[in-house]
mmCIF file of C-alpha atoms in Angstrom:
data_model
loop_
_atom_site.group_PDB
_atom_site.id
_atom_site.type_symbol
_atom_site.label_atom_id
_atom_site.label_comp_id
_atom_site.label_asym_id
_atom_site.label_seq_id
_atom_site.Cartn_x
_atom_site.Cartn_y
_atom_site.Cartn_z
ATOM 1 C CA MET A 1 36.962 -31.841 -96.823
ATOM 2 C CA ALA A 2 40.750 -30.327 -94.803
ATOM 3 C CA PRO A 3 41.799 -32.004 -91.575
ATOM 4 C CA ARG A 4 40.565 -28.945 -89.154
ATOM 5 C CA ASN A 5 43.982 -28.989 -87.190
ATOM 6 C CA LEU A 6 46.629 -28.503 -90.669
ATOM 7 C CA LYS A 7 48.543 -25.682 -89.178
ATOM 8 C CA LEU A 8 50.696 -23.285 -90.995
ATOM 9 C CA PRO A 9 53.022 -23.557 -92.557
ATOM 10 C CA ALA A 10 52.005 -27.865 -94.023
ATOM 11 C CA LEU A 11 48.836 -25.244 -95.365
ATOM 12 C CA LEU A 12 50.563 -22.368 -97.032
ATOM 13 C CA ALA A 13 52.819 -25.702 -98.183
ATOM 14 C CA LEU A 14 49.332 -26.972 -99.802
ATOM 15 C CA ALA A 15 47.993 -24.243 -101.486
ATOM 16 C CA CYS A 16 51.472 -22.547 -103.041
ATOM 17 C CA ALA A 17 53.019 -26.334 -104.701
ATOM 18 C CA VAL A 18 53.242 -26.935 -108.114
ATOM 19 C CA ALA A 19 54.177 -31.210 -107.918
ATOM 20 C CA ILE A 20 57.668 -31.125 -109.563
ATOM 21 C CA THR A 21 57.507 -34.867 -110.121
ATOM 22 C CA PRO A 22 54.483 -37.215 -111.371
ATOM 23 C CA LEU A 23 52.057 -38.235 -108.392
ATOM 24 C CA ALA A 24 48.690 -39.681 -107.769
ATOM 25 C CA ALA A 25 46.181 -37.284 -108.394
ATOM 26 C CA GLU A 26 45.553 -37.649 -104.764
ATOM 27 C CA GLU A 27 48.943 -36.439 -104.152
ATOM 28 C CA GLN A 28 48.676 -33.864 -106.483
ATOM 29 C CA ARG A 29 45.142 -32.432 -105.503
ATOM 30 C CA VAL A 30 45.594 -29.273 -103.014
ATOM 31 C CA LEU A 31 43.290 -27.281 -101.018
ATOM 32 C CA THR A 32 40.619 -24.979 -101.899
ATOM 33 C CA THR A 33 39.350 -21.729 -100.758
ATOM 34 C CA ALA A 34 36.547 -23.387 -98.907
ATOM 35 C CA GLU A 35 38.206 -26.075 -97.417
ATOM 36 C CA LEU A 36 41.400 -23.277 -96.437
ATOM 37 C CA LEU A 37 38.600 -21.552 -94.638
ATOM 38 C CA GLU A 38 37.282 -24.694 -92.991
ATOM 39 C CA SER A 39 40.686 -25.113 -92.005
ATOM 40 C CA SER A 40 40.494 -22.056 -90.273
ATOM 41 C CA ALA A 41 41.382 -21.480 -86.487
ATOM 42 C CA PRO A 42 38.997 -18.776 -84.343
ATOM 43 C CA GLU A 43 42.764 -16.400 -84.238
ATOM 44 C CA ASP A 44 41.780 -16.319 -88.348
ATOM 45 C CA TRP A 45 38.736 -14.015 -87.729
ATOM 46 C CA ARG A 46 38.254 -10.484 -85.910
ATOM 47 C CA GLU A 47 34.642 -8.804 -86.001
ATOM 48 C CA PRO A 48 34.725 -5.348 -86.641
ATOM 49 C CA ASP A 49 34.990 -2.874 -84.305
ATOM 50 C CA PRO A 50 30.767 -1.838 -83.554
ATOM 51 C CA ALA A 51 31.514 1.994 -82.802
ATOM 52 C CA HIS A 52 32.648 1.681 -86.769
ATOM 53 C CA THR A 53 30.147 -0.104 -88.321
ATOM 54 C CA LEU A 54 27.353 1.304 -89.458
ATOM 55 C CA TYR A 55 24.171 -1.312 -89.625
ATOM 56 C CA LEU A 56 21.965 0.163 -92.760
ATOM 57 C CA ASP A 57 18.592 -1.698 -92.115
ATOM 58 C CA LEU A 58 15.860 -2.017 -95.283
ATOM 59 C CA ASP A 59 12.091 -3.584 -95.418
ATOM 60 C CA ALA A 60 14.719 -6.407 -97.284
ATOM 61 C CA GLY A 61 17.312 -6.624 -94.453
ATOM 62 C CA ARG A 62 20.564 -5.561 -93.487
ATOM 63 C CA VAL A 63 23.283 -3.726 -94.673
ATOM 64 C CA VAL A 64 26.641 -4.633 -92.465
ATOM 65 C CA ILE A 65 29.415 -1.803 -93.264
ATOM 66 C CA GLU A 66 33.094 -1.796 -91.243
ATOM 67 C CA LEU A 67 34.815 1.528 -92.049
ATOM 68 C CA ALA A 68 38.188 2.823 -91.948
ATOM 69 C CA PRO A 69 38.930 5.465 -89.551
ATOM 70 C CA GLN A 70 42.847 4.668 -90.644
ATOM 71 C CA PHE A 71 41.834 6.197 -94.179
ATOM 72 C CA ALA A 72 39.869 8.644 -93.562
ATOM 73 C CA PRO A 73 39.428 10.088 -90.084
ATOM 74 C CA ALA A 74 37.854 13.086 -90.899
ATOM 75 C CA HIS A 75 34.934 11.440 -93.016
ATOM 76 C CA VAL A 76 34.118 8.391 -90.441
ATOM 77 C CA GLU A 77 33.713 10.679 -87.745
ATOM 78 C CA ASN A 78 31.190 12.627 -89.857
ATOM 79 C CA LEU A 79 29.469 9.805 -90.244
ATOM 80 C CA ARG A 80 28.667 8.458 -86.834
ATOM 81 C CA THR A 81 27.513 11.931 -86.080
ATOM 82 C CA LEU A 82 25.075 11.812 -89.025
ATOM 83 C CA ALA A 83 24.366 7.392 -87.601
ATOM 84 C CA ARG A 84 23.615 8.541 -84.066
ATOM 85 C CA GLU A 85 21.298 11.760 -85.130
ATOM 86 C CA HIS A 86 19.341 9.275 -87.399
ATOM 87 C CA PHE A 87 20.230 12.130 -90.643
ATOM 88 C CA TRP A 88 19.234 8.430 -92.955
ATOM 89 C CA ASP A 89 16.273 7.650 -91.539
ATOM 90 C CA GLY A 90 13.252 7.749 -93.239
ATOM 91 C CA LEU A 91 15.971 8.717 -96.526
ATOM 92 C CA ALA A 92 16.161 6.164 -99.501
ATOM 93 C CA ILE A 93 18.642 5.105 -101.905
ATOM 94 C CA TYR A 94 17.320 6.500 -105.432
ATOM 95 C CA ARG A 95 20.487 5.647 -107.749
ATOM 96 C CA SER A 96 21.638 2.133 -109.168
ATOM 97 C CA HIS A 97 23.730 3.048 -111.638
ATOM 98 C CA ASP A 98 24.507 -0.054 -113.481
ATOM 99 C CA ASN A 99 27.842 -1.931 -113.674
ATOM 100 C CA PHE A 100 28.366 0.882 -111.061
ATOM 101 C CA VAL A 101 27.248 1.948 -107.912
ATOM 102 C CA VAL A 102 23.880 2.490 -105.782
ATOM 103 C CA GLN A 103 23.763 6.011 -103.284
ATOM 104 C CA TRP A 104 21.747 6.608 -100.960
ATOM 105 C CA GLY A 105 20.840 10.012 -99.449
ATOM 106 C CA ASP A 106 18.577 13.191 -99.126
ATOM 107 C CA PRO A 107 17.804 13.228 -103.247
ATOM 108 C CA GLU A 108 16.392 16.813 -102.095
ATOM 109 C CA GLU A 109 17.827 19.896 -103.695
ATOM 110 C CA GLY A 110 18.908 23.157 -101.636
ATOM 111 C CA ASP A 111 16.477 24.290 -98.579
ATOM 112 C CA ALA A 112 14.107 21.298 -99.239
ATOM 113 C CA ARG A 113 17.527 19.202 -97.807
ATOM 114 C CA ARG A 114 17.277 17.397 -94.249
ATOM 115 C CA SER A 115 19.355 19.388 -91.825
ATOM 116 C CA ILE A 116 22.709 17.662 -90.677
ATOM 117 C CA GLY A 117 22.355 18.803 -86.982
ATOM 118 C CA SER A 118 25.531 18.988 -85.196
ATOM 119 C CA ALA A 119 27.650 17.283 -88.490
ATOM 120 C CA ARG A 120 30.575 19.254 -89.741
ATOM 121 C CA ASP A 121 29.153 21.051 -93.316
ATOM 122 C CA ALA A 122 33.291 21.021 -94.321
ATOM 123 C CA LEU A 123 36.240 18.182 -94.237
ATOM 124 C CA PRO A 124 39.242 17.742 -95.804
ATOM 125 C CA ALA A 125 39.742 15.119 -99.020
ATOM 126 C CA GLU A 126 40.805 12.470 -97.497
ATOM 127 C CA PHE A 127 42.391 10.593 -100.505
ATOM 128 C CA GLU A 128 44.859 9.180 -99.551
ATOM 129 C CA ARG A 129 47.118 9.325 -96.659
ATOM 130 C CA ASP A 130 51.056 9.160 -95.357
ATOM 131 C CA ALA A 131 52.120 4.478 -96.126
ATOM 132 C CA GLN A 132 54.418 5.400 -93.077
ATOM 133 C CA GLY A 133 52.180 2.644 -90.405
ATOM 134 C CA VAL A 134 50.068 1.335 -92.775
ATOM 135 C CA ALA A 135 49.421 -2.366 -92.152
ATOM 136 C CA PHE A 136 50.351 -3.126 -95.182
ATOM 137 C CA THR A 137 50.006 -7.034 -96.431
ATOM 138 C CA ARG A 138 51.174 -6.186 -100.524
ATOM 139 C CA LEU A 139 49.869 -9.169 -103.419
ATOM 140 C CA PRO A 140 52.740 -10.624 -104.856
ATOM 141 C CA ASP A 141 50.932 -9.505 -108.997
ATOM 142 C CA VAL A 142 51.255 -5.400 -111.007
ATOM 143 C CA ASP A 143 48.788 -4.197 -110.672
ATOM 144 C CA GLY A 144 47.804 -1.086 -113.860
ATOM 145 C CA TRP A 145 46.659 1.188 -111.049
ATOM 146 C CA ALA A 146 49.149 1.702 -108.857
ATOM 147 C CA PRO A 147 52.748 0.554 -108.606
ATOM 148 C CA GLU A 148 52.383 -2.119 -105.280
ATOM 149 C CA VAL A 149 48.430 -3.213 -104.287
ATOM 150 C CA GLY A 150 47.242 -5.536 -100.637
ATOM 151 C CA PHE A 151 45.292 -5.223 -98.262
ATOM 152 C CA ALA A 152 45.215 -2.874 -94.973
ATOM 153 C CA TRP A 153 43.475 -3.980 -91.916
ATOM 154 C CA GLY A 154 40.717 -5.517 -93.631
ATOM 155 C CA PHE A 155 40.478 -3.579 -97.068
ATOM 156 C CA PRO A 156 41.574 -2.841 -100.241
ATOM 157 C CA ALA A 157 44.536 -0.622 -100.208
ATOM 158 C CA ALA A 158 47.881 0.756 -103.171
ATOM 159 C CA ARG A 159 50.408 2.103 -102.146
ATOM 160 C CA ASN A 160 53.450 3.723 -104.159
ATOM 161 C CA PRO A 161 57.005 4.270 -102.159
ATOM 162 C CA ALA A 162 57.930 6.979 -104.443
ATOM 163 C CA GLU A 163 55.566 8.701 -103.431
ATOM 164 C CA GLY A 164 55.741 7.853 -99.945
ATOM 165 C CA VAL A 165 51.730 7.109 -100.127
ATOM 166 C CA ALA A 166 48.524 4.479 -100.110
ATOM 167 C CA TRP A 167 45.311 4.636 -100.630
ATOM 168 C CA LEU A 168 42.049 2.495 -100.579
ATOM 169 C CA ALA A 169 40.558 0.677 -103.950
ATOM 170 C CA HIS A 170 37.550 0.915 -105.715
ATOM 171 C CA CYS A 171 36.542 -2.393 -105.458
ATOM 172 C CA TYR A 172 33.048 -3.892 -105.068
ATOM 173 C CA GLY A 173 31.267 -3.197 -101.923
ATOM 174 C CA MET A 174 33.443 -0.302 -101.029
ATOM 175 C CA VAL A 175 32.168 2.450 -99.436
ATOM 176 C CA GLY A 176 32.601 6.165 -100.444
ATOM 177 C CA ALA A 177 31.425 9.135 -99.646
ATOM 178 C CA GLY A 178 30.100 11.408 -102.753
ATOM 179 C CA ARG A 179 31.819 15.185 -104.067
ATOM 180 C CA GLY A 180 30.805 17.604 -106.203
ATOM 181 C CA MET A 181 33.429 19.113 -108.267
ATOM 182 C CA GLU A 182 35.626 20.364 -105.631
ATOM 183 C CA ALA A 183 37.537 17.682 -103.829
ATOM 184 C CA ASP A 184 37.013 18.968 -100.609
ATOM 185 C CA SER A 185 32.979 18.804 -101.394
ATOM 186 C CA SER A 186 32.019 15.730 -99.287
ATOM 187 C CA ILE A 187 30.661 15.152 -95.677
ATOM 188 C CA GLY A 188 29.652 11.690 -95.750
ATOM 189 C CA THR A 189 25.709 12.547 -96.034
ATOM 190 C CA GLU A 190 26.206 11.191 -99.544
ATOM 191 C CA LEU A 191 27.633 7.937 -99.523
ATOM 192 C CA TYR A 192 27.673 5.061 -102.129
ATOM 193 C CA ALA A 193 29.077 1.281 -102.578
ATOM 194 C CA VAL A 194 30.281 -0.254 -105.368
ATOM 195 C CA THR A 195 28.174 -2.415 -107.003
ATOM 196 C CA GLY A 196 29.895 -3.511 -110.380
ATOM 197 C CA GLN A 197 32.811 -3.632 -111.928
ATOM 198 C CA SER A 198 35.318 -1.671 -110.093
ATOM 199 C CA PRO A 199 35.522 1.203 -110.815
ATOM 200 C CA ARG A 200 39.070 1.792 -110.506
ATOM 201 C CA GLN A 201 40.183 5.284 -112.355
ATOM 202 C CA LEU A 202 38.010 6.730 -109.002
ATOM 203 C CA ASP A 203 40.724 5.884 -106.555
ATOM 204 C CA ARG A 204 42.193 8.890 -105.347
ATOM 205 C CA ASN A 205 39.609 10.946 -106.598
ATOM 206 C CA ILE A 206 36.662 10.412 -103.992
ATOM 207 C CA THR A 207 37.359 9.801 -99.960
ATOM 208 C CA LEU A 208 36.173 5.514 -99.432
ATOM 209 C CA VAL A 209 34.831 5.689 -95.996
ATOM 210 C CA GLY A 210 34.782 1.307 -96.023
ATOM 211 C CA ARG A 211 33.120 -1.230 -97.386
ATOM 212 C CA VAL A 212 29.920 -3.187 -97.205
ATOM 213 C CA VAL A 213 31.077 -7.514 -94.861
ATOM 214 C CA HIS A 214 26.985 -8.295 -94.965
ATOM 215 C CA GLY A 215 24.565 -7.973 -96.914
ATOM 216 C CA ILE A 216 25.484 -6.814 -100.650
ATOM 217 C CA GLU A 217 23.502 -8.178 -102.743
ATOM 218 C CA LEU A 218 20.954 -5.914 -101.290
ATOM 219 C CA LEU A 219 22.005 -3.074 -102.957
ATOM 220 C CA SER A 220 22.998 -4.611 -105.605
ATOM 221 C CA ALA A 221 19.845 -5.884 -106.061
ATOM 222 C CA THR A 222 17.875 -2.487 -106.347
ATOM 223 C CA PRO A 223 15.983 -1.684 -108.879
ATOM 224 C CA ARG A 224 17.930 -0.092 -110.912
ATOM 225 C CA GLY A 225 17.738 3.901 -112.569
ATOM 226 C CA PRO A 226 17.203 5.401 -116.108
ATOM 227 C CA GLU A 227 20.094 6.581 -117.693
ATOM 228 C CA PRO A 228 22.614 8.203 -117.743
ATOM 229 C CA LEU A 229 23.066 7.594 -114.142
ATOM 230 C CA GLY A 230 20.654 5.877 -112.888
ATOM 231 C CA ILE A 231 19.367 8.213 -110.733
ATOM 232 C CA HIS A 232 15.419 7.830 -110.053
ATOM 233 C CA ALA A 233 13.267 10.649 -110.245
ATOM 234 C CA ASP A 234 10.165 8.999 -108.961
ATOM 235 C CA PRO A 235 10.539 8.494 -105.708
ATOM 236 C CA GLU A 236 7.682 4.906 -105.812
ATOM 237 C CA SER A 237 11.216 4.837 -107.059
ATOM 238 C CA PHE A 238 13.941 4.490 -104.491
ATOM 239 C CA THR A 239 14.508 1.551 -102.115
ATOM 240 C CA PRO A 240 13.436 2.908 -97.776
ATOM 241 C CA ILE A 241 15.635 3.707 -96.084
ATOM 242 C CA ARG A 242 14.332 2.558 -92.811
ATOM 243 C CA SER A 243 17.410 3.475 -90.017
ATOM 244 C CA VAL A 244 20.911 3.910 -90.046
ATOM 245 C CA ARG A 245 22.647 2.633 -87.224
ATOM 246 C CA LEU A 246 26.452 2.389 -85.060
ATOM 247 C CA ALA A 247 26.602 -0.935 -84.274
ATOM 248 C CA SER A 248 27.729 0.038 -80.907
ATOM 249 C CA GLU A 249 24.223 1.927 -80.081
ATOM 250 C CA VAL A 250 21.731 -1.643 -81.321
ATOM 251 C CA PRO A 251 21.342 -4.235 -78.373
ATOM 252 C CA VAL A 252 23.718 -6.630 -78.126
ATOM 253 C CA GLU A 253 20.550 -8.613 -78.704
ATOM 254 C CA GLU A 254 19.938 -7.744 -82.131
ATOM 255 C CA ARG A 255 23.035 -7.164 -83.025
ATOM 256 C CA THR A 256 23.662 -8.897 -86.888
ATOM 257 C CA ARG A 257 27.912 -10.911 -85.534
ATOM 258 C CA VAL A 258 30.096 -10.445 -88.548
ATOM 259 C CA GLU A 259 33.316 -12.277 -88.909
ATOM 260 C CA VAL A 260 36.371 -10.949 -91.684
ATOM 261 C CA LEU A 261 38.871 -12.985 -92.048
ATOM 262 C CA ARG A 262 41.970 -11.512 -91.018
ATOM 263 C CA THR A 263 44.226 -10.013 -94.230
ATOM 264 C CA ASP A 264 47.332 -10.258 -92.313
ATOM 265 C CA THR A 265 47.629 -13.939 -91.750
ATOM 266 C CA PRO A 266 49.711 -16.905 -93.495
ATOM 267 C CA LEU A 267 46.383 -17.917 -94.073
ATOM 268 C CA PHE A 268 44.638 -15.268 -95.964
ATOM 269 C CA GLU A 269 47.462 -15.397 -98.167
ATOM 270 C CA ALA A 270 47.074 -19.195 -99.038
ATOM 271 C CA VAL A 271 44.011 -17.657 -99.766
ATOM 272 C CA VAL A 272 45.249 -15.187 -102.054
ATOM 273 C CA GLU A 273 47.220 -18.195 -103.683
ATOM 274 C CA SER A 274 44.244 -20.561 -104.218
ATOM 275 C CA ARG A 275 42.378 -18.563 -106.026
ATOM 276 C CA ARG A 276 45.437 -16.637 -107.998
ATOM 277 C CA ASN A 277 46.859 -20.350 -109.039
ATOM 278 C CA ARG A 278 43.249 -22.123 -109.349
ATOM 279 C CA ARG A 279 43.428 -26.304 -109.125
ATOM 280 C CA ASP A 280 40.696 -27.246 -108.375
ATOM 281 C CA GLY A 281 39.383 -30.231 -111.142
ATOM 282 C CA TRP A 282 37.584 -28.633 -113.337
ATOM 283 C CA TYR A 283 41.044 -25.677 -114.142
ATOM 284 C CA LEU A 284 42.928 -26.293 -116.333
ATOM 285 C CA ARG A 285 45.205 -23.984 -116.893
ATOM 286 C CA PRO A 286 46.153 -21.750 -113.363
ATOM 287 C CA ALA A 287 46.568 -18.306 -114.145
ATOM 288 C CA GLY A 288 49.081 -17.242 -111.746
ATOM 289 C CA HIS A 289 47.935 -13.551 -111.700
ATOM 290 C CA ILE A 290 45.276 -11.961 -108.571
ATOM 291 C CA ASP A 291 43.830 -9.065 -108.951
ATOM 292 C CA LEU A 292 43.573 -6.680 -106.345
ATOM 293 C CA CYS A 293 39.746 -6.542 -106.814
ATOM 294 C CA ASN A 294 39.498 -10.496 -107.569
ATOM 295 C CA ALA A 295 40.936 -11.618 -104.733
ATOM 296 C CA PRO A 296 38.249 -13.157 -101.708
ATOM 297 C CA LEU A 297 37.405 -11.073 -98.528
ATOM 298 C CA PRO A 298 35.747 -13.559 -96.741
ATOM 299 C CA ALA A 299 33.901 -12.936 -93.923
ATOM 300 C CA ARG A 300 30.940 -15.301 -92.006
ATOM 301 C CA VAL A 301 27.900 -14.198 -89.398
ATOM 302 C CA VAL A 302 28.499 -16.130 -86.667
ATOM 303 C CA GLU A 303 25.167 -18.084 -85.612
ATOM 304 C CA GLY A 304 23.425 -16.666 -82.928
ATOM 305 C CA GLY A 305 25.217 -13.558 -82.780
#
């Protein structure tokens, strides 16, 4: 067990060091991801803003979604309006596409669809934003989908310095707003969460609005729908939604207190390195590389929260 008072840069050195001279096995051992997290300090963690956090409550439990107004401000504001006006309450998860996404919203068509109340019925496409001002923590390895990848405000992100733009990436647990053929046809009523292999081909083609920070297993376990798109035609196969609420509008005693690891600290860099070059006893060959969507984004529920 790592000592709880171990501080950086010693912590980072332990995670990154490769032995140059023969040492005893115990002296060569480096900290695992679990040990690094165990040695973390309170300032290494943060609580998502309740005003930008959604609670998706199902019969099976609660899914906690942190929204990303830094990348999709218009969509996030519409989501906040829809949640405040209880748009999703009583609707359903009606799509579960194997190794792809789970989607929820109103499965009806045309005039049968539920009113969106005072939410906006038209939004701009928010596929990317100006890279200026983005608090970006870059990963050290190359990526097949973008010139640079890393994390921004706790979300997996990418950027292109030549174009001066940054965008969120379709990693596991990310939440997006479904759209039609037109780029600006999403308003946030139909949401999906990535529950399979990261579909990075969707990056910069759909507006991503946040990520699941707790309860993703409740979505990934949703019964799969039929081919080709995983859409359930029979309402009996739907997964009902009890409610979708802003955490800020839920009484404090009923909230799920989640902390997520900050991605702008030396500890996070050490955690990434511990996964990039696994030196646990089972691993015989460190990879020397990590994919954006395989970099850990730890979260924890605080007891009594």
